[in-house]
Amino acid sequence: MNAIIALCHFCEAHGPGPLFCTQTLRETNIQQLDIHFDTDRKGCAACNSIGNSIGLVSKDPDSNAHFVSSQIPVINETIELVKKAAFRSISSEVSSTAASGGGLVFFGDAHRGHVLSHTFHLMDSEARGFSKLFSIVILMKDKMFLLNIQPFLADCLGKISKELEGYANLVHDEDLRAQGSQRAQRITQGYASNPSKTRSLVELTGKESIFAYLHAHFTFVLWAGARYLTESITLGSPSVPAWLGRDTEEGFTMVQTDKEGYLLRRMGYGKTEDESDRIDERSKAKYSLKMFRQILKGEFASVCFCVLTGIQIVIRGPYVKGACLVRNLKKLLPDQLHKLVRTQADSYKAANECRIINLCQEAVAPNPSAGIMRIDILDDRDQDTVAVCVWDGDLPSKLPTLLQKILKAVDEELFTDLVLDKHLRALIEEWKNKVVCIRKMSSNQDVAKVKKIMGIQQQDQVLINYWHSHL
């Protein structure tokens, strides 16, 4: 994410200003960067964080991007922008819920950058009012991108501020026990705080490595923000975040480049992989959804109908083929229903626990019925794969609208596997949103109107009923 994240504060001697900044650099030699810090703030403990140098650098090995944290931005053109954002976030653009540690404020324009600001207080027994005002600002040029990922940013910034507040509260409680009488004297006699006794963030929180923690948090926000909402262009199909299909573990190598050089850490931020992600890429490419369309032949429509409507599917056979089939069937369901899918299981699970299950070949499987479909994949010894599908139920005379679109997309010869995956993702999201809209309706009359507007027909009701209970 091409943005700058800055921790800002109000100094009783120098006013509002940025304290610690993190930004993304690509194709930049970080060893040649030069930073000049304001001389009037150099001696102020509250205005200093990691000094007049590049303090912390993380590298994403996939994109080769560097996440650089410093006392002020390392790109000269952005220094004034961050200073103005810091001034406004502390002085005028303050949320009404800042006192309780919540709320985001959006401000800015195309020339000075668009800003999301989160304001909060840290307890300080030496400060005026016994607390100091801080803010975390995110500055970037892309207004729509910033607003679209606002829910993600609000959650991250709220957690960071709560962590800092917790550290500061512990230090404040210790100060009260040590000098409670001085605090009472200041309150009763109206003594002001002494600006010469300003305290740094390290002193406020009692954490020597507090800026290393902030660097880790800010780096994760920049790294994850770029993957929270991405766009890829594929002719003939909607876009889908490319990172959703990757099966490599994400990570950062964090190094501190200042004199002490004490920080060297491996960060394990990334998605948790299930068993199917350990299958090699050749097997994933070979056993695609189009391939299983050919393997299942005339039963493919029945399998898809069972997946979409919640009829349990029990698969037995070689692990790789069974896991690949499960992995492809998951594409027909929204993410919230993936919890009812088991890529591998040693024993059978009831339908209320699992709707799609891949059993090992030695496991005991139930007999097929109207509520259970059995798919047995035979070990063909690298010959043509054979699948025996048995289900006592019958397909309705008119298939659900989503199923009709899925079958048409799978049979489309011009769709590659990648294009098909993107198209299916868009279809599933469309129908998930329809179900969510129906859930928000308070009366049957409203539900009927919404269904008519969104084109939901009678044959779609069985799908709606199943998805409605899990979204």
Short mmCIF file of C-alpha atoms in Angstrom, two decimals:
data_model
loop_
_atom_site.label_atom_id
_atom_site.label_comp_id
_atom_site.label_asym_id
_atom_site.label_seq_id
_atom_site.Cartn_x
_atom_site.Cartn_y
_atom_site.Cartn_z
CA MET A 1 0.00 0.00 0.00
CA ASN A 2 1.52 3.31 -1.11
CA ALA A 3 0.81 5.29 2.03
CA ILE A 4 2.54 6.88 4.99
CA ILE A 5 1.57 5.92 8.53
CA ALA A 6 2.66 8.37 11.20
CA LEU A 7 2.33 8.51 14.97
CA CYS A 8 1.76 12.15 15.94
CA HIS A 9 1.61 13.89 19.31
CA PHE A 10 1.12 17.24 20.99
CA CYS A 11 4.29 18.54 22.62
CA GLU A 12 3.73 21.16 25.33
CA ALA A 13 6.89 22.91 24.21
CA HIS A 14 6.67 22.65 20.41
CA GLY A 15 3.03 21.93 19.62
CA PRO A 16 1.69 19.18 17.33
CA GLY A 17 3.96 17.23 15.03
CA PRO A 18 4.88 13.78 13.70
CA LEU A 19 6.86 11.49 15.98
CA PHE A 20 7.37 8.24 14.07
CA CYS A 21 6.65 7.49 10.39
CA THR A 22 6.56 4.33 8.27
CA GLN A 23 6.30 4.24 4.50
CA THR A 24 6.78 1.86 1.58
CA LEU A 25 9.78 2.26 -0.73
CA ARG A 26 10.23 0.37 -3.98
CA GLU A 27 13.35 0.43 -6.16
CA THR A 28 15.05 2.78 -3.71
CA ASN A 29 18.57 2.47 -2.30
CA ILE A 30 17.84 3.06 1.37
CA GLN A 31 21.53 3.49 2.16
CA GLN A 32 21.58 6.74 0.17
CA LEU A 33 18.62 8.37 1.91
CA ASP A 34 19.36 11.46 3.97
CA ILE A 35 17.16 12.81 6.75
CA HIS A 36 17.36 16.26 8.35
CA PHE A 37 15.40 16.67 11.56
CA ASP A 38 14.18 20.03 12.89
CA THR A 39 16.91 21.54 15.04
CA ASP A 40 14.48 23.24 17.43
CA ARG A 41 13.02 19.87 18.42
CA LYS A 42 16.28 17.93 18.64
CA GLY A 43 16.71 18.32 22.36
CA CYS A 44 13.08 17.61 23.26
CA ALA A 45 12.61 14.14 24.68
CA ALA A 46 8.93 14.04 23.75
CA CYS A 47 9.61 14.98 20.11
CA ASN A 48 12.37 12.40 19.61
CA SER A 49 11.74 8.79 18.73
CA ILE A 50 14.58 6.89 17.05
CA GLY A 51 16.87 9.78 16.16
CA ASN A 52 18.06 11.43 12.98
CA SER A 53 18.59 8.23 10.95
CA ILE A 54 16.73 5.40 9.29
CA GLY A 55 15.76 3.39 12.30
CA LEU A 56 13.94 0.27 11.16
CA VAL A 57 13.63 -1.45 7.80
CA SER A 58 11.52 -4.47 6.83
CA LYS A 59 11.61 -6.18 3.45
CA ASP A 60 8.85 -8.15 1.77
CA PRO A 61 10.68 -10.83 -0.24
CA ASP A 62 7.76 -11.32 -2.64
CA SER A 63 7.41 -7.74 -3.88
CA ASN A 64 10.95 -6.65 -2.94
CA ALA A 65 9.42 -3.62 -1.21
CA HIS A 66 11.07 -2.00 1.82
CA PHE A 67 9.02 -0.68 4.73
CA VAL A 68 11.06 2.11 6.29
CA SER A 69 10.38 3.67 9.70
CA SER A 70 12.05 6.92 10.69
CA GLN A 71 11.49 9.97 12.81
CA ILE A 72 10.24 11.96 9.81
CA PRO A 73 9.42 10.77 6.26
CA VAL A 74 12.46 9.81 4.22
CA ILE A 75 11.06 11.34 1.02
CA ASN A 76 11.49 15.11 1.14
CA GLU A 77 8.33 15.83 -0.87
CA THR A 78 6.18 14.18 1.80
CA ILE A 79 7.65 15.85 4.89
CA GLU A 80 5.43 18.94 4.74
CA LEU A 81 2.38 16.83 3.91
CA VAL A 82 2.88 14.71 7.01
CA LYS A 83 3.51 17.77 9.19
CA LYS A 84 0.26 19.38 8.04
CA ALA A 85 -1.65 16.14 8.54
CA ALA A 86 -0.18 15.84 12.05
CA PHE A 87 -1.13 19.42 12.89
CA ARG A 88 -4.73 19.00 11.73
CA SER A 89 -5.18 15.57 13.36
CA ILE A 90 -4.12 16.95 16.76
CA SER A 91 -5.73 20.41 16.61
CA SER A 92 -8.93 20.58 14.57
CA GLU A 93 -9.70 17.20 12.97
CA VAL A 94 -10.36 15.35 16.22
CA SER A 95 -13.12 12.76 16.57
CA SER A 96 -15.81 13.37 19.18
CA THR A 97 -15.03 9.89 20.54
CA ALA A 98 -11.30 10.58 20.91
CA ALA A 99 -11.62 10.82 24.67
CA SER A 100 -12.83 7.22 24.77
CA GLY A 101 -10.19 6.08 22.30
CA GLY A 102 -12.28 5.58 19.19
CA GLY A 103 -13.38 7.01 15.89
CA LEU A 104 -11.75 7.87 12.59
CA VAL A 105 -11.70 11.28 10.91
CA PHE A 106 -11.22 11.70 7.16
CA PHE A 107 -9.86 14.95 5.73
CA GLY A 108 -7.56 16.26 3.02
CA ASP A 109 -7.63 16.94 -0.70
CA ALA A 110 -5.86 15.94 -3.90
CA HIS A 111 -3.02 18.45 -3.37
CA ARG A 112 -2.20 17.79 0.29
CA GLY A 113 -3.17 14.11 0.31
CA HIS A 114 -6.12 12.29 1.81
CA VAL A 115 -5.86 11.39 5.49
CA LEU A 116 -7.52 9.01 7.92
CA SER A 117 -6.81 10.04 11.51
CA HIS A 118 -7.33 8.11 14.74
CA THR A 119 -6.89 10.18 17.93
CA PHE A 120 -6.35 8.85 21.44
CA HIS A 121 -4.87 9.81 24.85
CA LEU A 122 -2.03 8.32 26.86
CA MET A 123 -1.92 8.86 30.62
CA ASP A 124 1.05 10.97 31.81
CA SER A 125 1.35 12.08 35.42
CA GLU A 126 3.75 14.89 34.40
CA ALA A 127 1.63 16.36 31.62
CA ARG A 128 -1.00 19.11 31.72
CA GLY A 129 -4.29 17.40 32.47
CA PHE A 130 -2.39 14.19 33.31
CA SER A 131 -2.66 12.91 29.75
CA LYS A 132 -1.09 13.53 26.34
CA LEU A 133 -2.86 13.65 23.02
CA PHE A 134 -1.66 11.32 20.25
CA SER A 135 -2.93 10.41 16.82
CA ILE A 136 -2.15 7.87 14.12
CA VAL A 137 -2.60 9.23 10.61
CA ILE A 138 -2.58 7.38 7.28
CA LEU A 139 -1.79 9.63 4.35
CA MET A 140 -2.14 8.64 0.70
CA LYS A 141 -3.11 10.08 -2.69
CA ASP A 142 -5.74 7.50 -3.63
CA LYS A 143 -8.93 8.66 -1.94
CA MET A 144 -11.20 5.79 -3.01
CA PHE A 145 -8.71 3.10 -2.02
CA LEU A 146 -8.25 4.69 1.39
CA LEU A 147 -11.99 4.87 2.03
CA ASN A 148 -12.65 1.35 0.75
CA ILE A 149 -10.21 -0.22 3.23
CA GLN A 150 -11.36 2.05 6.08
CA PRO A 151 -12.94 -0.85 8.07
CA PHE A 152 -9.66 -2.76 8.00
CA LEU A 153 -7.66 0.33 8.99
CA ALA A 154 -10.08 1.24 11.79
CA ASP A 155 -9.65 -2.20 13.34
CA CYS A 156 -5.84 -2.09 13.09
CA LEU A 157 -5.44 1.45 14.44
CA GLY A 158 -7.85 0.75 17.30
CA LYS A 159 -5.81 -2.26 18.39
CA ILE A 160 -2.54 -0.30 18.22
CA SER A 161 -3.90 2.57 20.31
CA LYS A 162 -5.37 0.17 22.89
CA GLU A 163 -2.00 -1.51 23.25
CA LEU A 164 -0.25 1.81 23.81
CA GLU A 165 -2.92 2.92 26.29
CA GLY A 166 -2.50 -0.29 28.26
CA TYR A 167 1.25 0.23 28.58
CA ALA A 168 0.79 3.90 29.59
CA ASN A 169 -1.85 3.04 32.20
CA LEU A 170 0.54 0.65 33.93
CA VAL A 171 3.26 3.31 34.11
CA HIS A 172 0.73 5.90 35.30
CA ASP A 173 -0.46 3.63 38.12
CA GLU A 174 3.13 3.19 39.28
CA ASP A 175 3.63 6.96 39.23
CA LEU A 176 0.52 7.48 41.38
CA ARG A 177 1.78 5.06 43.97
CA ALA A 178 5.17 6.77 44.04
CA GLN A 179 4.08 10.44 43.98
CA GLY A 180 0.35 10.54 44.71
CA SER A 181 0.69 13.56 46.98
CA GLN A 182 2.34 15.65 44.26
CA ARG A 183 -0.57 14.98 41.94
CA ALA A 184 -3.06 16.04 44.62
CA GLN A 185 -1.06 19.21 45.25
CA ARG A 186 -1.11 20.11 41.56
CA ILE A 187 -4.87 19.67 41.44
CA THR A 188 -5.65 21.68 44.58
CA GLN A 189 -3.16 24.51 43.99
CA GLY A 190 -3.44 24.66 40.20
CA TYR A 191 0.23 24.01 39.43
CA ALA A 192 0.92 23.65 35.73
CA SER A 193 3.16 21.01 34.28
CA ASN A 194 6.80 21.83 33.60
CA PRO A 195 7.50 21.78 29.84
CA SER A 196 11.16 21.02 30.54
CA LYS A 197 10.10 17.66 32.03
CA THR A 198 8.59 16.30 28.85
CA ARG A 199 8.66 12.53 28.67
CA SER A 200 9.39 10.37 25.65
CA LEU A 201 7.08 7.63 24.44
CA VAL A 202 9.51 5.08 25.86
CA GLU A 203 9.08 6.64 29.32
CA LEU A 204 5.31 6.92 28.95
CA THR A 205 4.88 3.26 28.04
CA GLY A 206 7.80 1.77 29.97
CA LYS A 207 8.83 -0.18 26.84
CA GLU A 208 12.37 0.25 25.54
CA SER A 209 11.42 -1.40 22.26
CA ILE A 210 8.13 0.46 21.78
CA PHE A 211 9.19 1.85 18.40
CA ALA A 212 10.13 -1.62 17.21
CA TYR A 213 6.59 -2.72 18.12
CA LEU A 214 5.15 0.26 16.25
CA HIS A 215 7.31 -0.51 13.24
CA ALA A 216 6.00 -4.09 13.19
CA HIS A 217 2.39 -2.89 13.47
CA PHE A 218 2.71 -0.15 10.85
CA THR A 219 4.57 -2.45 8.48
CA PHE A 220 1.84 -5.05 8.74
CA VAL A 221 -0.85 -2.45 7.99
CA LEU A 222 1.00 -1.32 4.85
CA TRP A 223 1.72 -4.88 3.75
CA ALA A 224 -1.77 -6.23 4.44
CA GLY A 225 -3.52 -3.11 3.15
CA ALA A 226 -2.09 -3.72 -0.30
CA ARG A 227 -3.62 -7.20 -0.25
CA TYR A 228 -6.92 -6.25 1.37
CA LEU A 229 -8.22 -4.72 -1.87
CA THR A 230 -6.37 -5.33 -5.12
CA GLU A 231 -7.35 -5.21 -8.76
CA SER A 232 -6.24 -7.40 -11.64
CA ILE A 233 -7.41 -7.03 -15.25
CA THR A 234 -8.44 -10.12 -17.18
CA LEU A 235 -10.33 -9.74 -20.42
CA GLY A 236 -13.75 -11.30 -20.23
CA SER A 237 -14.01 -11.72 -16.45
CA PRO A 238 -14.22 -9.70 -13.26
CA SER A 239 -11.18 -9.25 -11.06
CA VAL A 240 -10.26 -11.12 -7.90
CA PRO A 241 -7.39 -10.49 -5.46
CA ALA A 242 -4.43 -12.38 -6.86
CA TRP A 243 -2.99 -13.10 -3.44
CA LEU A 244 -5.98 -15.33 -2.54
CA GLY A 245 -4.57 -18.09 -4.70
CA ARG A 246 -1.03 -18.09 -3.38
CA ASP A 247 0.07 -20.93 -1.19
CA THR A 248 3.33 -19.54 0.15
CA GLU A 249 3.70 -18.27 3.68
CA GLU A 250 4.06 -14.53 3.94
CA GLY A 251 6.75 -12.97 6.08
CA PHE A 252 9.05 -10.07 6.76
CA THR A 253 12.69 -10.00 7.66
CA MET A 254 13.06 -7.09 10.06
CA VAL A 255 16.45 -5.45 10.56
CA GLN A 256 17.43 -2.34 12.46
CA THR A 257 20.07 -0.28 10.68
CA ASP A 258 21.00 2.20 13.40
CA LYS A 259 24.18 2.04 15.49
CA GLU A 260 22.98 -0.50 18.03
CA GLY A 261 21.65 -2.92 15.44
CA TYR A 262 19.94 -5.07 18.05
CA LEU A 263 16.77 -6.06 16.19
CA LEU A 264 16.72 -9.06 13.86
CA ARG A 265 13.41 -10.84 13.69
CA ARG A 266 11.26 -12.97 11.45
CA MET A 267 7.65 -11.93 11.29
CA GLY A 268 5.08 -14.64 10.49
CA TYR A 269 2.18 -12.56 9.21
CA GLY A 270 0.21 -14.56 6.64
CA LYS A 271 -2.80 -16.71 6.04
CA THR A 272 -3.10 -20.14 7.58
CA GLU A 273 -2.97 -22.88 4.95
CA ASP A 274 -5.16 -25.94 4.96
CA GLU A 275 -4.13 -29.41 3.81
CA SER A 276 -5.06 -28.83 0.17
CA ASP A 277 -2.53 -25.99 -0.08
CA ARG A 278 0.27 -28.49 0.41
CA ILE A 279 -0.59 -30.20 -2.89
CA ASP A 280 1.97 -29.44 -5.57
CA GLU A 281 1.08 -27.01 -8.33
CA ARG A 282 1.06 -29.68 -11.07
CA SER A 283 -1.69 -31.61 -9.29
CA LYS A 284 -3.72 -28.42 -8.78
CA ALA A 285 -3.42 -27.56 -12.46
CA LYS A 286 -4.19 -31.11 -13.61
CA TYR A 287 -7.27 -31.65 -11.43
CA SER A 288 -9.07 -28.39 -12.11
CA LEU A 289 -12.81 -27.81 -12.01
CA LYS A 290 -13.00 -28.34 -15.78
CA MET A 291 -11.18 -31.65 -15.39
CA PHE A 292 -13.61 -32.84 -12.71
CA ARG A 293 -16.43 -31.78 -15.04
CA GLN A 294 -15.16 -34.42 -17.46
CA ILE A 295 -14.53 -37.01 -14.73
CA LEU A 296 -17.98 -36.69 -13.12
CA LYS A 297 -19.71 -36.49 -16.51
CA GLY A 298 -23.48 -36.39 -16.13
CA GLU A 299 -23.33 -36.28 -12.33
CA PHE A 300 -21.48 -32.95 -12.26
CA ALA A 301 -24.71 -30.92 -12.09
CA SER A 302 -25.94 -33.05 -9.17
CA VAL A 303 -22.66 -32.56 -7.31
CA CYS A 304 -22.83 -28.78 -7.76
CA PHE A 305 -26.48 -28.76 -6.66
CA CYS A 306 -25.59 -30.61 -3.45
CA VAL A 307 -22.73 -28.18 -2.76
CA LEU A 308 -24.91 -25.09 -3.24
CA THR A 309 -27.87 -26.38 -1.22
CA GLY A 310 -26.06 -28.00 1.73
CA ILE A 311 -26.58 -31.70 0.93
CA GLN A 312 -23.62 -33.56 2.43
CA ILE A 313 -20.97 -34.88 0.04
CA VAL A 314 -18.71 -37.71 1.25
CA ILE A 315 -15.60 -38.33 -0.88
CA ARG A 316 -13.30 -41.32 -0.66
CA GLY A 317 -10.26 -42.08 -2.78
CA PRO A 318 -6.59 -41.14 -3.26
CA TYR A 319 -5.78 -38.15 -1.08
CA VAL A 320 -4.49 -35.83 -3.82
CA LYS A 321 -7.49 -36.33 -6.09
CA GLY A 322 -9.99 -36.11 -3.23
CA ALA A 323 -8.36 -32.99 -1.81
CA CYS A 324 -8.28 -31.35 -5.25
CA LEU A 325 -11.98 -32.10 -5.72
CA VAL A 326 -12.78 -30.54 -2.33
CA ARG A 327 -10.62 -27.54 -3.17
CA ASN A 328 -12.57 -26.99 -6.41
CA LEU A 329 -15.97 -27.48 -4.79
CA LYS A 330 -15.09 -24.84 -2.18
CA LYS A 331 -14.96 -22.30 -5.02
CA LEU A 332 -18.73 -22.64 -5.31
CA LEU A 333 -19.33 -21.42 -1.75
CA PRO A 334 -18.78 -18.09 0.03
CA ASP A 335 -15.92 -17.95 2.53
CA GLN A 336 -18.27 -18.19 5.52
CA LEU A 337 -19.32 -21.71 4.48
CA HIS A 338 -15.76 -22.99 4.08
CA LYS A 339 -15.77 -23.90 7.78
CA LEU A 340 -18.13 -26.77 6.86
CA VAL A 341 -15.56 -28.30 4.49
CA ARG A 342 -12.91 -30.89 5.48
CA THR A 343 -10.07 -31.46 3.05
CA GLN A 344 -8.98 -34.59 4.90
CA ALA A 345 -10.57 -36.58 7.73
CA ASP A 346 -9.84 -39.92 9.35
CA SER A 347 -13.46 -40.50 10.34
CA TYR A 348 -16.91 -39.47 9.19
CA LYS A 349 -18.48 -36.25 10.51
CA ALA A 350 -22.20 -35.59 10.70
CA ALA A 351 -23.81 -33.11 8.30
CA ASN A 352 -24.26 -30.48 11.02
CA GLU A 353 -20.44 -30.41 11.43
CA CYS A 354 -19.35 -30.88 7.84
CA ARG A 355 -21.09 -30.63 4.46
CA ILE A 356 -18.15 -31.64 2.23
CA ILE A 357 -15.68 -34.19 3.61
CA ASN A 358 -12.77 -36.08 2.07
CA LEU A 359 -12.32 -39.37 3.95
CA CYS A 360 -9.20 -41.49 3.87
CA GLN A 361 -9.67 -44.74 1.97
CA GLU A 362 -9.71 -46.84 5.15
CA ALA A 363 -12.45 -44.80 6.85
CA VAL A 364 -16.02 -46.06 7.18
CA ALA A 365 -18.44 -44.01 5.08
CA PRO A 366 -22.25 -43.88 5.36
CA ASN A 367 -24.52 -45.24 2.67
CA PRO A 368 -25.84 -42.73 0.15
CA SER A 369 -29.31 -41.31 0.69
CA ALA A 370 -31.38 -38.27 -0.22
CA GLY A 371 -29.32 -36.26 2.31
CA ILE A 372 -25.89 -37.79 1.55
CA MET A 373 -24.04 -38.03 -1.77
CA ARG A 374 -21.17 -40.53 -2.05
CA ILE A 375 -18.31 -39.95 -4.47
CA ASP A 376 -15.76 -42.77 -4.71
CA ILE A 377 -12.65 -41.93 -6.72
CA LEU A 378 -11.01 -45.14 -7.92
CA ASP A 379 -7.24 -45.60 -7.86
CA ASP A 380 -6.53 -45.72 -11.59
CA ARG A 381 -2.74 -46.04 -11.37
CA ASP A 382 -2.19 -42.90 -13.46
CA GLN A 383 -4.76 -43.92 -16.07
CA ASP A 384 -8.05 -42.13 -16.72
CA THR A 385 -9.62 -41.19 -13.38
CA VAL A 386 -12.91 -42.91 -12.64
CA ALA A 387 -15.43 -41.49 -10.15
CA VAL A 388 -18.55 -43.30 -8.97
CA CYS A 389 -21.21 -40.86 -7.74
CA VAL A 390 -24.32 -42.14 -5.94
CA TRP A 391 -27.17 -40.01 -4.59
CA ASP A 392 -30.76 -41.05 -3.91
CA GLY A 393 -32.11 -37.55 -4.44
CA ASP A 394 -33.28 -35.99 -7.70
CA LEU A 395 -32.45 -32.72 -9.36
CA PRO A 396 -35.38 -30.28 -9.51
CA SER A 397 -37.00 -29.66 -12.87
CA LYS A 398 -35.66 -26.11 -12.80
CA LEU A 399 -32.16 -25.58 -11.42
CA PRO A 400 -31.24 -22.61 -9.20
CA THR A 401 -30.17 -19.57 -11.19
CA LEU A 402 -26.65 -19.60 -9.73
CA LEU A 403 -26.19 -23.26 -10.66
CA GLN A 404 -27.27 -22.56 -14.23
CA LYS A 405 -24.65 -19.80 -14.50
CA ILE A 406 -21.95 -22.04 -12.97
CA LEU A 407 -22.64 -24.88 -15.43
CA LYS A 408 -22.60 -22.44 -18.34
CA ALA A 409 -19.29 -20.94 -17.17
CA VAL A 410 -17.61 -24.34 -16.67
CA ASP A 411 -18.68 -25.43 -20.17
CA GLU A 412 -17.39 -22.21 -21.75
CA GLU A 413 -14.41 -23.32 -23.85
CA LEU A 414 -12.92 -19.81 -24.07
CA PHE A 415 -12.54 -19.61 -20.27
CA THR A 416 -9.14 -20.64 -18.98
CA ASP A 417 -8.92 -22.08 -15.46
CA LEU A 418 -7.79 -18.68 -14.12
CA VAL A 419 -10.61 -16.79 -15.85
CA LEU A 420 -13.13 -19.40 -14.66
CA ASP A 421 -11.97 -19.01 -11.04
CA LYS A 422 -12.36 -15.25 -11.23
CA HIS A 423 -15.78 -15.50 -12.84
CA LEU A 424 -17.00 -17.99 -10.22
CA ARG A 425 -15.72 -15.74 -7.45
CA ALA A 426 -17.78 -12.85 -8.82
CA LEU A 427 -20.92 -15.02 -9.12
CA ILE A 428 -20.59 -16.32 -5.55
CA GLU A 429 -20.05 -12.81 -4.17
CA GLU A 430 -23.09 -11.57 -6.08
CA TRP A 431 -25.38 -14.19 -4.56
CA LYS A 432 -23.84 -13.86 -1.13
CA ASN A 433 -24.70 -10.16 -1.19
CA LYS A 434 -28.27 -11.00 -2.20
CA VAL A 435 -28.64 -13.29 0.81
CA VAL A 436 -27.16 -10.64 3.11
CA CYS A 437 -29.69 -8.10 1.81
CA ILE A 438 -32.54 -10.50 2.50
CA ARG A 439 -31.32 -11.04 6.05
CA LYS A 440 -31.57 -7.32 6.72
CA MET A 441 -35.27 -7.21 5.84
CA SER A 442 -37.64 -7.07 8.83
CA SER A 443 -40.91 -8.14 7.23
CA ASN A 444 -42.04 -10.78 4.73
CA GLN A 445 -43.43 -8.06 2.51
CA ASP A 446 -40.04 -6.36 2.30
CA VAL A 447 -38.37 -9.71 1.57
CA ALA A 448 -40.73 -10.35 -1.33
CA LYS A 449 -40.01 -6.91 -2.82
CA VAL A 450 -36.23 -7.34 -2.48
CA LYS A 451 -36.37 -10.79 -4.09
CA LYS A 452 -38.27 -9.38 -7.04
CA ILE A 453 -35.80 -6.52 -7.45
CA MET A 454 -32.78 -8.84 -7.32
CA GLY A 455 -34.27 -11.45 -9.61
CA ILE A 456 -34.51 -14.25 -7.04
CA GLN A 457 -36.96 -16.90 -8.23
CA GLN A 458 -38.71 -19.83 -6.63
CA GLN A 459 -36.05 -22.37 -7.68
CA ASP A 460 -33.44 -20.28 -5.81
CA GLN A 461 -35.15 -20.62 -2.42
CA VAL A 462 -33.40 -23.85 -1.44
CA LEU A 463 -30.02 -22.14 -1.93
CA ILE A 464 -31.19 -19.03 -0.06
CA ASN A 465 -32.33 -21.12 2.92
CA TYR A 466 -28.98 -22.85 3.26
CA TRP A 467 -26.80 -19.76 2.86
CA HIS A 468 -29.10 -17.64 5.04
CA SER A 469 -28.25 -19.66 8.16
CA HIS A 470 -24.47 -19.26 7.75
CA LEU A 471 -23.92 -15.69 6.48
#
